[in-house]
Short mmCIF file of C-alpha atoms in Angstrom, two decimals:
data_model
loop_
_atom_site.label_atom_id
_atom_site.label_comp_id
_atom_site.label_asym_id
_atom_site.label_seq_id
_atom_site.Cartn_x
_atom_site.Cartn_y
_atom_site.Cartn_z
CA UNK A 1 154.33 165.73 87.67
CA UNK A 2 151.85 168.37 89.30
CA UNK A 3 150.16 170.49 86.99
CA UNK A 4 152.21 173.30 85.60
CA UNK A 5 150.40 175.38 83.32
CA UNK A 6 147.46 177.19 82.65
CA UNK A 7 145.29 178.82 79.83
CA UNK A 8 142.86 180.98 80.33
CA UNK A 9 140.47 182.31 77.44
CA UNK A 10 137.28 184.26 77.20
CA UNK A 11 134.58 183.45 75.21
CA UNK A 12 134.14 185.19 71.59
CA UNK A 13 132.26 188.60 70.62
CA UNK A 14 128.72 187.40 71.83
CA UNK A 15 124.92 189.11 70.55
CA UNK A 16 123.99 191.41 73.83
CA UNK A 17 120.73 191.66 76.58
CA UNK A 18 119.43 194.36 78.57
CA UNK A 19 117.70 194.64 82.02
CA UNK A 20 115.32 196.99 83.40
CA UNK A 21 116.71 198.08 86.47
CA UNK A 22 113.72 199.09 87.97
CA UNK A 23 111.81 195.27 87.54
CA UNK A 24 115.10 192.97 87.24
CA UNK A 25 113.92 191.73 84.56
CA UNK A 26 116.51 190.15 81.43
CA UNK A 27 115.85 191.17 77.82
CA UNK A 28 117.94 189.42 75.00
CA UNK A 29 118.48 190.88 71.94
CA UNK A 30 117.56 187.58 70.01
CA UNK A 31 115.85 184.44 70.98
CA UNK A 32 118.42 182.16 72.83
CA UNK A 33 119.38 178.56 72.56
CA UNK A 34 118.61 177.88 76.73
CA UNK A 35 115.97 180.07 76.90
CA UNK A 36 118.22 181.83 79.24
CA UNK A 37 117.95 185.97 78.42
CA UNK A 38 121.45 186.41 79.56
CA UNK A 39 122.74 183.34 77.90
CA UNK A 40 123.33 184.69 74.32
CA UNK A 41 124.95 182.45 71.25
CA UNK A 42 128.24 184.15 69.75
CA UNK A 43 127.92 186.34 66.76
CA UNK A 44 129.42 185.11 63.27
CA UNK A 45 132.44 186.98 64.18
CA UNK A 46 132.57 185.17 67.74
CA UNK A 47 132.13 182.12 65.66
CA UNK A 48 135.30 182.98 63.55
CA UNK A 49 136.78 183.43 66.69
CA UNK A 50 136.51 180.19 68.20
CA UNK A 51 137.34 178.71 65.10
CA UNK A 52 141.32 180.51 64.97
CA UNK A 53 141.36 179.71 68.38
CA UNK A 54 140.76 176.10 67.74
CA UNK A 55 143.84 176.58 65.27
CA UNK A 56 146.03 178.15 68.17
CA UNK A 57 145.82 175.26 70.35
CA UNK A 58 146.49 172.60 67.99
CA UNK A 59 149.44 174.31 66.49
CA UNK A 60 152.97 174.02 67.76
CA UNK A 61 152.72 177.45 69.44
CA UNK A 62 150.76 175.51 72.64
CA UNK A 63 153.16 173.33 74.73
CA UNK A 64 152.09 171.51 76.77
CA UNK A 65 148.25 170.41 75.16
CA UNK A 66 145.59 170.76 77.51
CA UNK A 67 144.89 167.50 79.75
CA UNK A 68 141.83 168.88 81.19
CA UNK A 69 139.45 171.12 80.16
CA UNK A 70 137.01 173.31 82.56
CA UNK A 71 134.36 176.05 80.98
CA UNK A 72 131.89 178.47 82.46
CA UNK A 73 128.62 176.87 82.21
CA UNK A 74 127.11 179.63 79.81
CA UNK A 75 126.45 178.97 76.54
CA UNK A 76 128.40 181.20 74.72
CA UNK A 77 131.59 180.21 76.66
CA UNK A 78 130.63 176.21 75.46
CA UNK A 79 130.44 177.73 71.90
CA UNK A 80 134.11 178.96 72.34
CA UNK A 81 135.48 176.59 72.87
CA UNK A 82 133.76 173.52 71.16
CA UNK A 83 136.25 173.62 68.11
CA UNK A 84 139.16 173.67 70.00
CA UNK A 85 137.90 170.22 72.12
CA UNK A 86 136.87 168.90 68.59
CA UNK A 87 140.23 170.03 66.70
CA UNK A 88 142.13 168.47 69.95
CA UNK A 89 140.36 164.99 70.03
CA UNK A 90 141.27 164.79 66.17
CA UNK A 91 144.69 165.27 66.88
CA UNK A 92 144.64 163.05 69.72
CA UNK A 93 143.28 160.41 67.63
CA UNK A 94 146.04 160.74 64.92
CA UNK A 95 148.46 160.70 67.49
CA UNK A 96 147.53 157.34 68.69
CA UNK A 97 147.40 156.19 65.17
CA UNK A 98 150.59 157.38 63.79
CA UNK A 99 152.65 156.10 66.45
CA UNK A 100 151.22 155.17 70.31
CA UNK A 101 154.90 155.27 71.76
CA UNK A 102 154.12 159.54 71.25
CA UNK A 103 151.90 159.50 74.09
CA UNK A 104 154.51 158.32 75.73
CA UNK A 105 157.32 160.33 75.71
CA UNK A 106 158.20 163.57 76.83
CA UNK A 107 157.11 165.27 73.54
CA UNK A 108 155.29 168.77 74.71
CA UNK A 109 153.88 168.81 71.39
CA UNK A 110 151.85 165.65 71.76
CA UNK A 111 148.82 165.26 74.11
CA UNK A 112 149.24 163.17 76.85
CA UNK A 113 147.38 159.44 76.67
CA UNK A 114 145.91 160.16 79.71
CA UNK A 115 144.55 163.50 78.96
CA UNK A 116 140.71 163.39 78.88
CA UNK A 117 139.17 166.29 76.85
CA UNK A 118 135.77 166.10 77.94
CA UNK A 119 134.84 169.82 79.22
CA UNK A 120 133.79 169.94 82.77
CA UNK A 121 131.08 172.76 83.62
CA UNK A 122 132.13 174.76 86.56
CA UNK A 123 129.83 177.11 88.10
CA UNK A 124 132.50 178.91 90.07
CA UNK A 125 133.73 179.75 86.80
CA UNK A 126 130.40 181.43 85.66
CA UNK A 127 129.77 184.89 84.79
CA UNK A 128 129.78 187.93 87.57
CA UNK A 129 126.70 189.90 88.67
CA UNK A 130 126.90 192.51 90.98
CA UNK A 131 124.95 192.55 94.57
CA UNK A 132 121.13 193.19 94.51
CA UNK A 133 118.50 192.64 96.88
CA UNK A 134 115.33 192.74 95.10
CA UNK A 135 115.45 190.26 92.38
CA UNK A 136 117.45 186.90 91.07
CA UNK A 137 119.75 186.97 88.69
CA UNK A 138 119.82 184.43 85.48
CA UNK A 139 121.00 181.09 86.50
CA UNK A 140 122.67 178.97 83.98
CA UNK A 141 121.40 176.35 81.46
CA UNK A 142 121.17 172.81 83.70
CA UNK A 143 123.84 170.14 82.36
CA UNK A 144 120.51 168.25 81.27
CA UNK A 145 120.41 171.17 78.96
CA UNK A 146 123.84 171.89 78.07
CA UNK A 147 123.98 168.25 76.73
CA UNK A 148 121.10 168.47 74.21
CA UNK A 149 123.25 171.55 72.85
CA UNK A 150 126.72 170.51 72.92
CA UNK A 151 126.84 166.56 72.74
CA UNK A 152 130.36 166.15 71.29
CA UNK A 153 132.67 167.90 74.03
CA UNK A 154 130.21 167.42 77.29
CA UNK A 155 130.00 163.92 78.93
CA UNK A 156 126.84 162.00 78.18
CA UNK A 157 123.74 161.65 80.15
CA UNK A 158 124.81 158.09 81.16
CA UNK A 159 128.28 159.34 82.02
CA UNK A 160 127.05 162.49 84.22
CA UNK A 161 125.51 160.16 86.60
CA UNK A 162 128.41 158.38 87.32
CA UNK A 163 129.65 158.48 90.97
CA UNK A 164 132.55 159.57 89.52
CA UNK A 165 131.60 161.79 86.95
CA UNK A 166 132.97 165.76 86.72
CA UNK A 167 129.20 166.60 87.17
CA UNK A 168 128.99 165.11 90.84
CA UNK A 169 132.35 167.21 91.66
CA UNK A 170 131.33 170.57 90.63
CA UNK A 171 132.64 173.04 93.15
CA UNK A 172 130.51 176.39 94.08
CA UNK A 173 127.11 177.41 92.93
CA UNK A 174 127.39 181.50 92.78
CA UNK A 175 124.71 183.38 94.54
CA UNK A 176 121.64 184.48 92.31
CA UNK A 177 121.74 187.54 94.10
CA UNK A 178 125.04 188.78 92.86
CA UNK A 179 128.55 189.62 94.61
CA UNK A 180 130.86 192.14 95.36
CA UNK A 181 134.31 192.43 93.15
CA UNK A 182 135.63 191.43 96.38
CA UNK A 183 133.41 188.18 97.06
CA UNK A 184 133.99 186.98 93.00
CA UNK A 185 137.45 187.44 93.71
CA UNK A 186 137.55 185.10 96.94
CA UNK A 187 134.97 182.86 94.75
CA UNK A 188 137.73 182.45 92.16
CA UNK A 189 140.15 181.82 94.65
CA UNK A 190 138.01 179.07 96.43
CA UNK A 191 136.75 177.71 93.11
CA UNK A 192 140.80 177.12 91.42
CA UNK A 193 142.15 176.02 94.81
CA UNK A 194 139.85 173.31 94.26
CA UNK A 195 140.28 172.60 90.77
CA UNK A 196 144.40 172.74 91.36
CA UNK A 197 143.83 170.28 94.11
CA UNK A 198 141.77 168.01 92.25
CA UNK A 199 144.04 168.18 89.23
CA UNK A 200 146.69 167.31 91.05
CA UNK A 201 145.48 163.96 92.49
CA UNK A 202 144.69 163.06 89.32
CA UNK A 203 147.75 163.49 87.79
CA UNK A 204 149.35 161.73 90.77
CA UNK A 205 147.32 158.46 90.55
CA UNK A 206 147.07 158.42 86.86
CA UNK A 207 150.87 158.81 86.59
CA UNK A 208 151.48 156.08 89.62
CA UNK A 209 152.74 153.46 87.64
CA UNK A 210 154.96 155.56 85.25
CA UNK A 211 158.62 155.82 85.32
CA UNK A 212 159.96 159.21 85.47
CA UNK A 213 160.62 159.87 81.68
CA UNK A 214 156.93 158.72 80.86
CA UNK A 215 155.44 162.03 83.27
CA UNK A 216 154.65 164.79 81.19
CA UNK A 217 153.86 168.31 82.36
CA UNK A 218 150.32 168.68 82.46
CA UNK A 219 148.59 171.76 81.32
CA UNK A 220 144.55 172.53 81.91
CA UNK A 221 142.27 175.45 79.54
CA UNK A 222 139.50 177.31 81.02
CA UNK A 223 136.88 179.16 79.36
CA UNK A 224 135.35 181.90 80.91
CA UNK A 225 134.16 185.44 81.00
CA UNK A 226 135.85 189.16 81.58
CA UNK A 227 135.33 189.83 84.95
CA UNK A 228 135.97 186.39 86.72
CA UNK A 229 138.75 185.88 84.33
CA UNK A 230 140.70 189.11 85.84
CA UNK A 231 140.09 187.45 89.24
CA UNK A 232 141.90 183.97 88.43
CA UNK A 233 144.84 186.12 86.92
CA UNK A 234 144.75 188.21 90.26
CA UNK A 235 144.36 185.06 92.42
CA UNK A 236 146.58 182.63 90.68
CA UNK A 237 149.27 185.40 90.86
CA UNK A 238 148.18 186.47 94.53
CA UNK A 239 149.03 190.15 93.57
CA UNK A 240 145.61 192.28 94.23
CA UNK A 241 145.98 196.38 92.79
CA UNK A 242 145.07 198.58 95.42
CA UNK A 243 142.59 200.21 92.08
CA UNK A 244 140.44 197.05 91.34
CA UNK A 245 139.67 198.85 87.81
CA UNK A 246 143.78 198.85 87.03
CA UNK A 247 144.05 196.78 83.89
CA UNK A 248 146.73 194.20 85.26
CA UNK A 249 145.20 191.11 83.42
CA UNK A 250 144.24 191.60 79.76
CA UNK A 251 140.46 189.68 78.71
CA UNK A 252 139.75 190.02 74.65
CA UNK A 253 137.31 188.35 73.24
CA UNK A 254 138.66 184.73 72.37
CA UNK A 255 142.41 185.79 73.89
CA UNK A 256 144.68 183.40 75.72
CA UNK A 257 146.98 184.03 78.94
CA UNK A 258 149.24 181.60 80.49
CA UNK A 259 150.75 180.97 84.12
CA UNK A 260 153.20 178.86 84.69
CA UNK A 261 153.08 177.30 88.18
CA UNK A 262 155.98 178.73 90.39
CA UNK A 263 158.48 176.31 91.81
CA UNK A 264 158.55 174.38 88.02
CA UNK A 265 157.37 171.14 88.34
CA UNK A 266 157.64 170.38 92.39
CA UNK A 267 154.18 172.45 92.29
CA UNK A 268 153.07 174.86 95.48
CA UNK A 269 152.91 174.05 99.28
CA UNK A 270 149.30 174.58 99.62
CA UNK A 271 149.80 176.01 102.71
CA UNK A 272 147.39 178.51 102.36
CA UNK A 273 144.48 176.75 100.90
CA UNK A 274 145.07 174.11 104.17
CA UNK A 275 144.44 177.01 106.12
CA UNK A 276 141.74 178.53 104.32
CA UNK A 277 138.92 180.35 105.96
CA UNK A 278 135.21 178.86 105.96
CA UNK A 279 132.76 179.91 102.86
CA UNK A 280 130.24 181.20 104.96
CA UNK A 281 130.52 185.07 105.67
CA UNK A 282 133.04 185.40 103.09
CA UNK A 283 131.91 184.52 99.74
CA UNK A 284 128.35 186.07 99.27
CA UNK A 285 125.38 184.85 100.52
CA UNK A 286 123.29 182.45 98.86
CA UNK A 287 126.67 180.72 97.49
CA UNK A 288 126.18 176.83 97.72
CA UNK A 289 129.21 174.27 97.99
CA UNK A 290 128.69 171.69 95.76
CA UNK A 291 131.55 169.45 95.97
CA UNK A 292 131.97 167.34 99.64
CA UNK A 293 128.90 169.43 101.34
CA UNK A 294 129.29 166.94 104.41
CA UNK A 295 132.95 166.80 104.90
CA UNK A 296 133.49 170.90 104.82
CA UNK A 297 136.84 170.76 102.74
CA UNK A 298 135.93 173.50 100.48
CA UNK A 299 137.53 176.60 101.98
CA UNK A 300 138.37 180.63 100.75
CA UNK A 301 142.33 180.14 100.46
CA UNK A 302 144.53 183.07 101.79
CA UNK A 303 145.73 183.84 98.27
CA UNK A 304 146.47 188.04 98.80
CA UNK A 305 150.30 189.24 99.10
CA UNK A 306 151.47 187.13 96.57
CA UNK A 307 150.42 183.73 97.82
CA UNK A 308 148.37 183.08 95.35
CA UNK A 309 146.59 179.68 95.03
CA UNK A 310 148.13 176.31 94.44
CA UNK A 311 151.79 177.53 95.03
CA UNK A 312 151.30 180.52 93.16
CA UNK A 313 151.92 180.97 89.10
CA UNK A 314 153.42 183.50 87.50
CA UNK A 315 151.51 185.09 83.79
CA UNK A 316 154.09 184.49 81.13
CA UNK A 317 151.49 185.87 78.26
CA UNK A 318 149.00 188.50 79.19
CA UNK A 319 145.67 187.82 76.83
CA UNK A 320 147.87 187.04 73.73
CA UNK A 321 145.62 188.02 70.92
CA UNK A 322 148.31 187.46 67.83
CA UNK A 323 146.72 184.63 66.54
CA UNK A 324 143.46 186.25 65.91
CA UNK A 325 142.62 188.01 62.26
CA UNK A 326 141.41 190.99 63.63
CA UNK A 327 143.97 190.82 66.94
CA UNK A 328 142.68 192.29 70.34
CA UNK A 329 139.10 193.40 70.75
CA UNK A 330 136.68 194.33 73.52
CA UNK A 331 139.09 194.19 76.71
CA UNK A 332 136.96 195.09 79.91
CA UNK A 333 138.05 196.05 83.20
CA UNK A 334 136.11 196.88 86.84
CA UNK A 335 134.77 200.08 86.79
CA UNK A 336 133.16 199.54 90.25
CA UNK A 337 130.75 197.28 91.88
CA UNK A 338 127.71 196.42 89.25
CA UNK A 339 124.84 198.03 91.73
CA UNK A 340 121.59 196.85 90.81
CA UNK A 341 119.84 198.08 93.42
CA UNK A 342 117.70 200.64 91.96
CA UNK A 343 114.16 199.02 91.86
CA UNK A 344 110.55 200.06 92.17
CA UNK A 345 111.29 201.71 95.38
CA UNK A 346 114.65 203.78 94.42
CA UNK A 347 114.69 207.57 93.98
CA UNK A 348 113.75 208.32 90.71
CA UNK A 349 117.49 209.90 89.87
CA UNK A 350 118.76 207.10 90.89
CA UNK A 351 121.52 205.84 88.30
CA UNK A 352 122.32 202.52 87.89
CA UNK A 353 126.42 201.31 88.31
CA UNK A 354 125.98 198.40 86.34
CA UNK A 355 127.75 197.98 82.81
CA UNK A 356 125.17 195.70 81.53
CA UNK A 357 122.47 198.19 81.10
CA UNK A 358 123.97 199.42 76.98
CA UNK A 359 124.12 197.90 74.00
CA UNK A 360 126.74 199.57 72.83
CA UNK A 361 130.51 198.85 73.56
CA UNK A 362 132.14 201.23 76.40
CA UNK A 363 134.95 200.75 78.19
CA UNK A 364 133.34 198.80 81.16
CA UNK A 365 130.46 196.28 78.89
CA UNK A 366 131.02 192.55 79.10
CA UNK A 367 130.46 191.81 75.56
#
């Protein structure tokens, strides 16, 4: 069985930065754990968060469990979801122990044997910054990094060397130099069509073997931040608003959507992702292809007028927020392109677009 389902979550209230628009330069509000300014550790209530989310998924209320697991490679998205990885290994453990014929069966509410929870870091999930031509942008922690911090859900040192490892199959690098709301939503696009693909391979050869009524539907979780997350709801459905700020897909703090792939369990035709345009001149520049550099598979999928990617999948919960204490809290939408082009050599009226530049919560912060 193809993949069928999946969750998407955002990462939990998180302590805030600033930048000076006219230098580029990142201030965090507190020391952080990578050194990164714009990497910043949840707050206590983020924490509490992650912690009721971790509940969520291993309660009967999430059918099918996740078989993969992809994050962001910020911290703060790693943070998120830690206790749900943790919770899920425990109860994959018990499974097997109780009774081993469950991972067997068509049981939604068991995990599959073959699901493996270690999180793979995805750049092409990362965090959006708009276009700017005078400075870099943050980059992410290095895996090296990432390891130190979160040992128990990301694959070891040894393991990330492997030839085979998630590490070596990463899929885009985004541009330090920001994007457009239309280049993060083509990066989206390029970056899932790519994860579907892969998914599905693996599901086929892992499931090779298997009789019929020993395939389970296979469901994957992704954490990730506001803005990219709107994209995958926009690309996975293939239905782009004409108003990029319409809020169509709903991003709270430590919420969960779900598509369900159209066409059940046959999966999509792919037939736009085979015909895909090239990266180059469409995503922005400075984006590097990570995964098969040499043989130029990686392409921008025609995903607009509801293609979508992979098939297509339909949202059957729009950032459900019910099994949070405190419910829904600090949605997001576009307000515009995040300009950051107002340096040393801007007018001095000039007034920066970007969302990022306030500590306090408006309608158009990423917290």
């Amino acid at each position: 069985m193809p993949l069928d389902t999946i969750y998407l979550t955002r990462h939990g209230h998180r302590l805030n930065w600033t930048i000076d628009y006219k230098t580029g330069t990142y201030h965090s509000q507190f020391p952080t754990p990578t050194g990164n300014p714009a990497d910043p550790t949840l707050t206590s209530h983020g924490v509490r968060q992650s912690h009721e989310l971790a509940a969520h998924f291993t309660s009967d209320e999430i059918s099918p469990k996740p078989f993969r697991i992809y994050s962001s490679p910020f911290y703060r998205c790693l943070q998120t979801i830690q206790p749900s990885v943790e919770a899920l290994r425990k109860q994959q453990q018990q499974q097997v122990q109780e009774d081993s014929s469950q991972s067997l069966n068509n049981d939604p509410s068991t995990i599959d044997k073959h699901a493996d929870l270690t999180v793979r870091i995805e750049p092409g999930l990362g965090e959006w910054f708009g276009p700017t031509t005078f400075f870099h942008h943050p980059s992410p922690a290095p895996l090296s990094t990432l390891q130190s911090h979160f040992p128990s859900i990301l694959p070891s040192p040894s393991q990330s060397q492997s030839p085979s490892s998630a590490p070596q199959n990463q899929i885009l690098r985004p541009s330090t130099s920001g994007e457009t709301i239309p280049q993060l939503h083509d990066r989206l696009a390029t970056t899932l069509s790519t994860l579907i693909t892969t998914l599905d391979t693996e599901i086929t050869q892992s499931e090779a073997t298997l009789p019929p009524e020993q395939r389970t539907r296979k469901a994957v979780l992704i954490c990730s931040h506001a803005a990219p997350l709107i994209a995958m709801g926009r690309v996975l459905t293939g239905n782009m608003p004409e108003d990029e700020g319409e809020e169509d897909f709903k991003v709270y703090t430590a919420g969960v959507s779900t598509f369900v792939r159209r066409g059940g369990l046959r999966g999509g035709d792919g037939e736009g992702e085979r015909k895909g345009r090239d990266v180059e001149g469409v995503l922005a520049p400075g984006t590097e292809v990570l995964m098969n550099k040499d043989g130029g598979s990686v392409k921008v999928p025609d995903w607009r007028e509801g293609r979508g990617v992979g098939g297509g999948w339909d949202c059957v919960r729009n950032g459900d927020c019910g099994f949070l204490s405190n419910g829904a809290e600090r949605g997001w939408r576009f307000c515009g392109d995040e300009s950051f082009d107002t340096g040393p050599m801007a007018d001095p009226s000039a007034t920066p677009t970007s969302s990022l530049d306030s500590s306090v919560e408006t309608a158009g912060s990423k917290l």
